[in-house]
Each structure stands twice: as C-alpha cells, then as structure tokens.
PDB file of C-alpha atoms in Angstrom:
ATOM      1  CA  MET A  33      43.840   1.529  37.341  1.00 32.00           C
ATOM      2  CA  ILE A  34      43.661   4.726  35.316  1.00 35.00           C
ATOM      3  CA  LYS A  35      46.072   4.885  32.593  1.00 37.00           C
ATOM      4  CA  PHE A  36      47.215   8.122  31.212  1.00 40.00           C
ATOM      5  CA  TYR A  37      49.051   8.952  27.793  1.00 42.00           C
ATOM      6  CA  SER A  38      52.293  10.554  27.834  1.00 47.00           C
ATOM      7  CA  TYR A  39      51.337  12.996  25.606  1.00 49.00           C
ATOM      8  CA  LEU A  40      48.740  15.554  24.409  1.00 52.00           C
ATOM      9  CA  MET A  41      47.172  15.167  20.941  1.00 50.00           C
ATOM     10  CA  LEU A  42      45.131  18.583  21.373  1.00 47.00           C
ATOM     11  CA  VAL A  43      42.745  18.283  18.384  1.00 45.00           C
ATOM     12  CA  LEU A  44      41.236  16.546  15.411  1.00 45.00           C
ATOM     13  CA  GLY A  45      40.678  19.071  12.866  1.00 50.00           C
ATOM     14  CA  LEU A  46      38.011  17.792  10.191  1.00 52.00           C
ATOM     15  CA  VAL A  47      39.928  20.003   7.422  1.00 54.00           C
ATOM     16  CA  GLN A  48      37.391  20.501   4.384  1.00 54.00           C
ATOM     17  CA  ILE A  49      39.045  19.040   1.073  1.00 51.00           C
ATOM     18  CA  GLY A  50      35.932  19.013  -0.802  1.00 52.00           C
ATOM     19  CA  LEU A  51      31.986  20.135  -0.793  1.00 49.00           C
ATOM     20  CA  ALA A  52      31.408  17.325   1.740  1.00 56.00           C
ATOM     21  CA  ASP A  53      34.618  15.585   2.159  1.00 64.00           C
ATOM     22  CA  PHE A  54      36.803  16.040   5.285  1.00 65.00           C
ATOM     23  CA  GLN A  55      40.361  14.570   6.327  1.00 69.00           C
ATOM     24  CA  VAL A  56      41.271  14.055   9.854  1.00 70.00           C
ATOM     25  CA  LYS A  57      44.460  15.678  10.638  1.00 73.00           C
ATOM     26  CA  GLU A  58      46.662  15.783  14.023  1.00 77.00           C
ATOM     27  CA  GLN A  59      47.283  19.411  14.774  1.00 81.00           C
ATOM     28  CA  LEU A  60      49.793  19.426  17.753  1.00 85.00           C
ATOM     29  CA  PHE A  61      51.836  16.784  19.578  1.00 86.00           C
ATOM     30  CA  VAL A  62      53.058  17.918  22.892  1.00 86.00           C
ATOM     31  CA  PRO A  63      54.706  15.459  25.819  1.00 86.00           C
ATOM     32  CA  TRP A  64      53.638  16.012  29.302  1.00 86.00           C
ATOM     33  CA  GLY A  65      56.225  17.099  31.635  1.00 84.00           C
ATOM     34  CA  ASN A  66      57.817  20.276  33.213  1.00 84.00           C
ATOM     35  CA  ALA A  67      60.647  20.916  30.659  1.00 85.00           C
ATOM     36  CA  GLN A  68      60.457  24.068  28.545  1.00 82.00           C
ATOM     37  CA  GLY A  69      57.940  23.531  25.625  1.00 80.00           C
ATOM     38  CA  GLN A  70      56.158  20.356  27.762  1.00 83.00           C
ATOM     39  CA  LEU A  71      52.551  20.647  29.448  1.00 85.00           C
ATOM     40  CA  PRO A  72      52.380  20.232  33.013  1.00 82.00           C
ATOM     41  CA  LEU A  73      49.675  17.598  34.184  1.00 83.00           C
ATOM     42  CA  LYS A  74      48.428  18.183  37.498  1.00 82.00           C
ATOM     43  CA  GLU A  75      45.867  16.249  39.521  1.00 80.00           C
ATOM     44  CA  THR A  76      43.243  18.495  41.536  1.00 78.00           C
ATOM     45  CA  PRO A  77      39.967  17.607  43.475  1.00 80.00           C
ATOM     46  CA  ALA A  78      38.230  18.118  40.413  1.00 73.00           C
ATOM     47  CA  GLY A  79      40.555  15.762  38.275  1.00 77.00           C
ATOM     48  CA  TRP A  80      43.395  16.309  36.093  1.00 80.00           C
ATOM     49  CA  LYS A  81      44.233  19.469  34.685  1.00 81.00           C
ATOM     50  CA  SER A  82      46.733  20.816  31.962  1.00 86.00           C
ATOM     51  CA  VAL A  83      45.203  22.813  29.039  1.00 88.00           C
ATOM     52  CA  GLU A  84      41.955  25.162  29.593  1.00 88.00           C
ATOM     53  CA  SER A  85      41.688  26.396  25.761  1.00 88.00           C
ATOM     54  CA  PHE A  86      43.579  26.797  22.500  1.00 86.00           C
ATOM     55  CA  GLU A  87      43.663  29.253  19.607  1.00 86.00           C
ATOM     56  CA  VAL A  88      44.682  28.536  15.931  1.00 84.00           C
ATOM     57  CA  ILE A  89      45.864  31.347  13.672  1.00 85.00           C
ATOM     58  CA  ASP A  90      47.772  30.489  10.427  1.00 84.00           C
ATOM     59  CA  ASP A  91      50.786  27.976  11.531  1.00 87.00           C
ATOM     60  CA  ASN A  92      50.391  29.204  15.209  1.00 91.00           C
ATOM     61  CA  ILE A  93      48.801  27.097  17.910  1.00 91.00           C
ATOM     62  CA  THR A  94      48.401  29.032  21.318  1.00 93.00           C
ATOM     63  CA  LEU A  95      47.541  26.846  24.576  1.00 93.00           C
ATOM     64  CA  LEU A  96      46.140  28.355  27.882  1.00 92.00           C
ATOM     65  CA  THR A  97      47.528  26.219  30.905  1.00 89.00           C
ATOM     66  CA  SER A  98      45.370  25.405  33.770  1.00 85.00           C
ATOM     67  CA  ASN A  99      45.370  27.435  37.082  1.00 80.00           C
ATOM     68  CA  SER A 100      48.450  29.459  35.955  1.00 83.00           C
ATOM     69  CA  GLY A 101      47.493  31.796  33.368  1.00 83.00           C
ATOM     70  CA  LEU A 102      50.680  30.904  30.907  1.00 88.00           C
ATOM     71  CA  MET A 103      50.207  31.048  27.424  1.00 92.00           C
ATOM     72  CA  LEU A 104      52.507  28.990  25.298  1.00 92.00           C
ATOM     73  CA  THR A 105      52.539  29.295  21.469  1.00 93.00           C
ATOM     74  CA  TYR A 106      53.831  26.391  19.120  1.00 93.00           C
ATOM     75  CA  GLN A 107      54.878  26.616  15.464  1.00 92.00           C
ATOM     76  CA  ASP A 108      55.946  23.274  13.732  1.00 88.00           C
ATOM     77  CA  GLN A 109      55.857  21.423  17.116  1.00 86.00           C
ATOM     78  CA  ASN A 110      58.177  24.078  18.568  1.00 90.00           C
ATOM     79  CA  LEU A 111      57.464  26.587  21.297  1.00 91.00           C
ATOM     80  CA  VAL A 112      58.069  29.668  19.782  1.00 93.00           C
ATOM     81  CA  PHE A 113      56.274  32.138  22.500  1.00 92.00           C
ATOM     82  CA  MET A 114      55.466  32.388  26.412  1.00 89.00           C
ATOM     83  CA  HIS A 115      53.168  34.739  27.845  1.00 87.00           C
ATOM     84  CA  GLU A 116      51.788  35.034  31.458  1.00 86.00           C
ATOM     85  CA  THR A 117      48.658  36.817  32.386  1.00 87.00           C
ATOM     86  CA  GLU A 118      47.758  38.247  35.873  1.00 87.00           C
ATOM     87  CA  ILE A 119      44.748  36.016  35.885  1.00 89.00           C
ATOM     88  CA  GLN A 120      45.885  32.788  37.045  1.00 85.00           C
ATOM     89  CA  GLN A 121      42.131  31.156  37.096  1.00 89.00           C
ATOM     90  CA  ALA A 122      41.977  32.112  33.455  1.00 92.00           C
ATOM     91  CA  GLN A 123      39.734  29.906  31.457  1.00 92.00           C
ATOM     92  CA  ASP A 124      40.013  31.120  27.908  1.00 93.00           C
ATOM     93  CA  PHE A 125      41.191  34.062  25.539  1.00 92.00           C
ATOM     94  CA  HIS A 126      40.304  35.691  22.368  1.00 89.00           C
ATOM     95  CA  PHE A 127      42.558  37.600  19.936  1.00 86.00           C
ATOM     96  CA  ASN A 128      41.265  40.365  17.933  1.00 82.00           C
ATOM     97  CA  SER A 129      41.328  40.515  14.112  1.00 78.00           C
ATOM     98  CA  LYS A 130      44.918  41.965  14.152  1.00 82.00           C
ATOM     99  CA  GLY A 131      45.760  38.588  15.819  1.00 82.00           C
ATOM    100  CA  GLU A 132      46.276  40.595  19.215  1.00 85.00           C
ATOM    101  CA  LEU A 133      45.591  39.125  22.640  1.00 88.00           C
ATOM    102  CA  GLN A 134      42.280  41.155  23.434  1.00 88.00           C
ATOM    103  CA  TYR A 135      40.186  39.277  26.037  1.00 91.00           C
ATOM    104  CA  ILE A 136      40.670  37.151  28.955  1.00 92.00           C
ATOM    105  CA  MET A 137      37.852  35.059  30.873  1.00 93.00           C
ATOM    106  CA  ASP A 138      37.531  33.316  34.187  1.00 93.00           C
ATOM    107  CA  SER A 139      34.235  31.536  35.315  1.00 92.00           C
ATOM    108  CA  GLN A 140      32.704  34.977  35.977  1.00 94.00           C
ATOM    109  CA  VAL A 141      34.428  37.831  34.152  1.00 94.00           C
ATOM    110  CA  ILE A 142      35.776  39.021  31.040  1.00 93.00           C
ATOM    111  CA  TYR A 143      38.671  41.405  31.036  1.00 93.00           C
ATOM    112  CA  ASP A 144      39.672  43.351  28.269  1.00 90.00           C
ATOM    113  CA  ILE A 145      43.616  43.787  28.358  1.00 87.00           C
ATOM    114  CA  GLY A 146      44.024  45.616  25.196  1.00 78.00           C
ATOM    115  CA  ASP A 147      46.510  48.477  24.964  1.00 72.00           C
ATOM    116  CA  GLN A 148      48.104  46.643  28.061  1.00 71.00           C
ATOM    117  CA  ASN A 149      45.503  47.401  30.665  1.00 79.00           C
ATOM    118  CA  LYS A 150      43.215  45.149  32.367  1.00 85.00           C
ATOM    119  CA  THR A 151      39.797  46.485  32.558  1.00 91.00           C
ATOM    120  CA  ILE A 152      36.501  44.353  33.478  1.00 92.00           C
ATOM    121  CA  LEU A 153      34.394  44.177  30.235  1.00 90.00           C
ATOM    122  CA  TRP A 154      31.245  41.953  31.656  1.00 92.00           C
ATOM    123  CA  VAL A 155      30.738  40.109  34.739  1.00 93.00           C
ATOM    124  CA  ASN A 156      28.301  37.219  34.266  1.00 92.00           C
ATOM    125  CA  PRO A 157      24.870  37.542  36.336  1.00 88.00           C
ATOM    126  CA  TRP A 158      24.052  33.668  36.521  1.00 87.00           C
ATOM    127  CA  LYS A 159      26.522  32.328  39.219  1.00 86.00           C
ATOM    128  CA  MET A 160      24.772  28.779  38.267  1.00 89.00           C
ATOM    129  CA  LYS A 161      25.763  29.144  34.657  1.00 90.00           C
ATOM    130  CA  PRO A 162      29.438  29.752  34.906  1.00 92.00           C
ATOM    131  CA  ASN A 163      31.441  31.040  31.616  1.00 93.00           C
ATOM    132  CA  SER A 164      32.909  28.194  29.910  1.00 90.00           C
ATOM    133  CA  ARG A 165      34.842  29.345  27.050  1.00 86.00           C
ATOM    134  CA  PHE A 166      34.798  32.320  24.175  1.00 86.00           C
ATOM    135  CA  LEU A 167      33.257  31.339  20.948  1.00 79.00           C
ATOM    136  CA  ARG A 168      35.070  32.734  17.967  1.00 65.00           C
ATOM    137  CA  ALA A 169      31.735  33.690  16.282  1.00 56.00           C
ATOM    138  CA  ASN A 170      29.861  36.583  14.120  1.00 55.00           C
ATOM    139  CA  GLN A 171      32.983  38.472  12.637  1.00 55.00           C
ATOM    140  CA  ASN A 172      35.213  38.440  15.915  1.00 56.00           C
ATOM    141  CA  SER A 173      32.274  39.733  18.387  1.00 69.00           C
ATOM    142  CA  VAL A 174      32.138  38.397  21.770  1.00 78.00           C
ATOM    143  CA  ALA A 175      30.124  35.437  22.151  1.00 85.00           C
ATOM    144  CA  VAL A 176      30.361  33.150  25.425  1.00 90.00           C
ATOM    145  CA  LEU A 177      29.517  29.363  26.128  1.00 89.00           C
ATOM    146  CA  LEU A 178      27.746  28.833  29.325  1.00 90.00           C
ATOM    147  CA  ASN A 179      28.198  25.427  31.007  1.00 82.00           C
ATOM    148  CA  LEU A 180      29.118  23.968  27.624  1.00 76.00           C
ATOM    149  CA  SER A 181      25.367  24.186  26.579  1.00 75.00           C
ATOM    150  CA  GLU A 182      24.091  27.785  25.834  1.00 83.00           C
ATOM    151  CA  THR A 183      25.537  30.606  23.755  1.00 85.00           C
ATOM    152  CA  ILE A 184      25.401  34.245  24.918  1.00 88.00           C
ATOM    153  CA  LEU A 185      26.295  37.540  23.257  1.00 83.00           C
ATOM    154  CA  PRO A 186      26.982  39.412  26.499  1.00 85.00           C
ATOM    155  CA  LEU A 187      27.414  42.555  25.141  1.00 78.00           C
ATOM    156  CA  SER A 188      24.175  42.705  23.344  1.00 76.00           C
ATOM    157  CA  THR A 189      21.014  44.339  24.948  1.00 72.00           C
ATOM    158  CA  PRO A 190      19.145  42.340  25.919  1.00 74.00           C
ATOM    159  CA  SER A 191      21.682  39.418  26.493  1.00 75.00           C
ATOM    160  CA  ILE A 192      19.599  36.265  25.216  1.00 78.00           C
ATOM    161  CA  THR A 193      21.160  32.822  25.829  1.00 81.00           C
ATOM    162  CA  THR A 194      20.777  30.326  22.862  1.00 75.00           C
ATOM    163  CA  PRO A 195      21.167  26.435  23.111  1.00 73.00           C
ATOM    164  CA  GLY A 196      24.107  25.106  21.413  1.00 77.00           C
ATOM    165  CA  ILE A 197      27.423  25.828  20.534  1.00 87.00           C
ATOM    166  CA  LEU A 198      27.782  28.974  17.807  1.00 86.00           C
ATOM    167  CA  ASN A 199      30.852  28.995  15.459  1.00 84.00           C
ATOM    168  CA  GLN A 200      32.347  31.740  13.402  1.00 79.00           C
ATOM    169  CA  GLN A 201      30.085  30.954  10.487  1.00 82.00           C
ATOM    170  CA  GLY A 202      27.131  31.371  12.538  1.00 82.00           C
ATOM    171  CA  GLN A 203      26.208  27.881  12.816  1.00 86.00           C
ATOM    172  CA  TYR A 204      25.499  25.513  15.833  1.00 83.00           C
ATOM    173  CA  GLY A 205      27.313  22.403  16.254  1.00 86.00           C
ATOM    174  CA  GLN A 206      27.282  19.697  18.737  1.00 85.00           C
ATOM    175  CA  ILE A 207      28.614  15.915  19.000  1.00 88.00           C
ATOM    176  CA  ILE A 208      26.146  13.291  19.547  1.00 88.00           C
ATOM    177  CA  ARG A 209      27.152   9.833  20.890  1.00 89.00           C
ATOM    178  CA  ARG A 210      25.721   7.153  18.778  1.00 91.00           C
ATOM    179  CA  SER A 211      27.563   4.465  20.732  1.00 90.00           C
ATOM    180  CA  HIS A 212      30.558   3.779  22.913  1.00 88.00           C
ATOM    181  CA  SER A 213      32.846   3.884  19.538  1.00 88.00           C
ATOM    182  CA  GLU A 214      30.781   6.359  17.291  1.00 91.00           C
ATOM    183  CA  MET A 215      30.287  10.053  17.556  1.00 89.00           C
ATOM    184  CA  VAL A 216      28.617  12.226  15.086  1.00 91.00           C
ATOM    185  CA  LEU A 217      29.314  15.611  14.204  1.00 91.00           C
ATOM    186  CA  MET A 218      26.231  17.858  13.817  1.00 89.00           C
ATOM    187  CA  VAL A 219      26.302  21.330  12.304  1.00 89.00           C
ATOM    188  CA  ASN A 220      23.021  22.966  11.767  1.00 87.00           C
ATOM    189  CA  ASN A 221      21.058  19.757  12.458  1.00 85.00           C
ATOM    190  CA  ILE A 222      22.953  18.120   9.504  1.00 90.00           C
ATOM    191  CA  GLN A 223      25.016  15.231   9.952  1.00 91.00           C
ATOM    192  CA  LEU A 224      28.775  16.305   8.890  1.00 89.00           C
ATOM    193  CA  ALA A 225      31.009  13.461   9.878  1.00 89.00           C
ATOM    194  CA  THR A 226      30.699  10.165  11.726  1.00 90.00           C
ATOM    195  CA  LEU A 227      33.658   9.638  14.137  1.00 87.00           C
ATOM    196  CA  ASN A 228      34.841   5.989  14.821  1.00 87.00           C
ATOM    197  CA  PRO A 229      38.385   5.133  16.654  1.00 84.00           C
ATOM    198  CA  ASP A 230      40.983   2.809  15.451  1.00 81.00           C
ATOM    199  CA  GLN A 231      40.379   0.669  18.551  1.00 80.00           C
ATOM    200  CA  GLY A 232      38.451   1.118  21.802  1.00 82.00           C
ATOM    201  CA  SER A 233      36.038   3.551  22.442  1.00 87.00           C
ATOM    202  CA  TRP A 234      35.576   7.433  22.895  1.00 86.00           C
ATOM    203  CA  GLY A 235      35.524   8.769  26.378  1.00 86.00           C
ATOM    204  CA  SER A 236      33.813  11.949  25.459  1.00 84.00           C
ATOM    205  CA  GLY A 237      33.283  14.136  22.565  1.00 85.00           C
ATOM    206  CA  GLN A 238      32.705  18.240  22.214  1.00 84.00           C
ATOM    207  CA  TYR A 239      32.486  20.506  19.345  1.00 86.00           C
ATOM    208  CA  LEU A 240      34.712  23.477  19.364  1.00 82.00           C
ATOM    209  CA  GLY A 241      34.053  25.558  16.599  1.00 83.00           C
ATOM    210  CA  THR A 242      35.684  26.883  13.266  1.00 83.00           C
ATOM    211  CA  ASN A 243      38.410  28.778  12.276  1.00 78.00           C
ATOM    212  CA  ALA A 244      38.525  31.595   9.754  1.00 75.00           C
ATOM    213  CA  ALA A 245      38.877  29.164   7.046  1.00 80.00           C
ATOM    214  CA  GLY A 246      35.979  27.409   7.748  1.00 83.00           C
ATOM    215  CA  ASP A 247      37.448  24.218   9.121  1.00 86.00           C
ATOM    216  CA  HIS A 248      35.691  22.480  12.294  1.00 88.00           C
ATOM    217  CA  TYR A 249      37.469  21.370  15.357  1.00 86.00           C
ATOM    218  CA  ILE A 250      36.203  18.689  17.918  1.00 85.00           C
ATOM    219  CA  LEU A 251      37.864  17.312  21.046  1.00 83.00           C
ATOM    220  CA  LEU A 252      37.588  13.648  21.610  1.00 82.00           C
TER     221      LEU A 252
END
C-alpha cells in the first residue's frame, strides 16, 4: 500500500545564518488538489507527476506543473500569478537578471521566449542524455544538467560536460546517503550539513543549487 501526503512541502532551504551554521526552513506548503492555488497530482506510467521545477526570487516562488506548461507563482503561501506556456512537456524554466521569463526547456530543446517570441536556442545532440533541468550558474549564463549527473554549458564551444551539479557560486554539490535515515550535503567535496528526519527514513535526496543570496536548496 502506497501512502501519499496530502500536500507539497516543496523544499528544505538551508539558510545560512553564520559562517558554518544553517537553519532548516520550510519555504512553501501547497495542498494537492484541482482548486485554484492547489497542485494537481496525476498518476502516469512513469509514476506520480505534479511539479517539474521551481524558482525562488525574493518572496516569490514559481512552480512549473507537469505535462501542462502551467506556471504558478506564490507569495506568502498565496497564488498571485498564473502563466501558461506553449510547451506542455516543459521540464524547467529560467528567469533573466531582470526577473523576466527567458528560457523554457524540454527533454531535448532549449527555447528562448524573450520578447514574446519562441525561438530554438539549443538542441541536445545526445538522445541518451536528455536535458534534466537548468542550473542557475555562472552569473545567469545558461547551464543544463543532463541525467541528474553531468553539467553542460550548451552555448560554449566546444560543449563540455562535467560531473556534478554546478550552482550559482560556481561550486559543485551533491547529496550522499550515509544510511536510510541520514543524508549528507557535500559542496566542493566539503561536508556542509548532515540531514536526519524527525522519524522514518529518507526516500531520496537531490541537491538543487543556490539562489543569489547563497542559500543552498535540496529536495528530500
């Protein structure tokens, strides 16, 4: 029997409060459901789908919902803006330095939607290494994660892949499982935090990157 929680606690933010001190903070709490402001939860042959990716800018958290191209922006737990893209299989998105939506990505293509026009920016040449998500890295340049394991700067020549998840500070981060109930956050091969649940075990863990303030985000 599979049990699902009736809500999404999107991320655990490790907010830096000192040189080596971090505080775990809940960033967003959204119920599953089909009413406005809620998140649909759908079962597919590949598993349960709801949210593909997110972005945090100041007090706004934007979510990209699965298989719809619908983007929802929340502020103080309230839905404040909805935007529907033409790319229903979108997996991730990227805002420019002005906080405007600039790029949309599916499993093989990056689209530039600036100036309300949609043009193809880059096509992934490796069918066995599909695009996973954007990395907010290197002063807003476009970086992409392939298969959750390799980082690529697709517009550089030549395009070289690098193991690990590159963050906005140019660091490489990863989550390492020490046991069923312990995850370790490593950044540039330095242990930054040890994560233990209040009860039970972690199902999975993934390092997501940083924001402009230098806070590290993980998905557990």
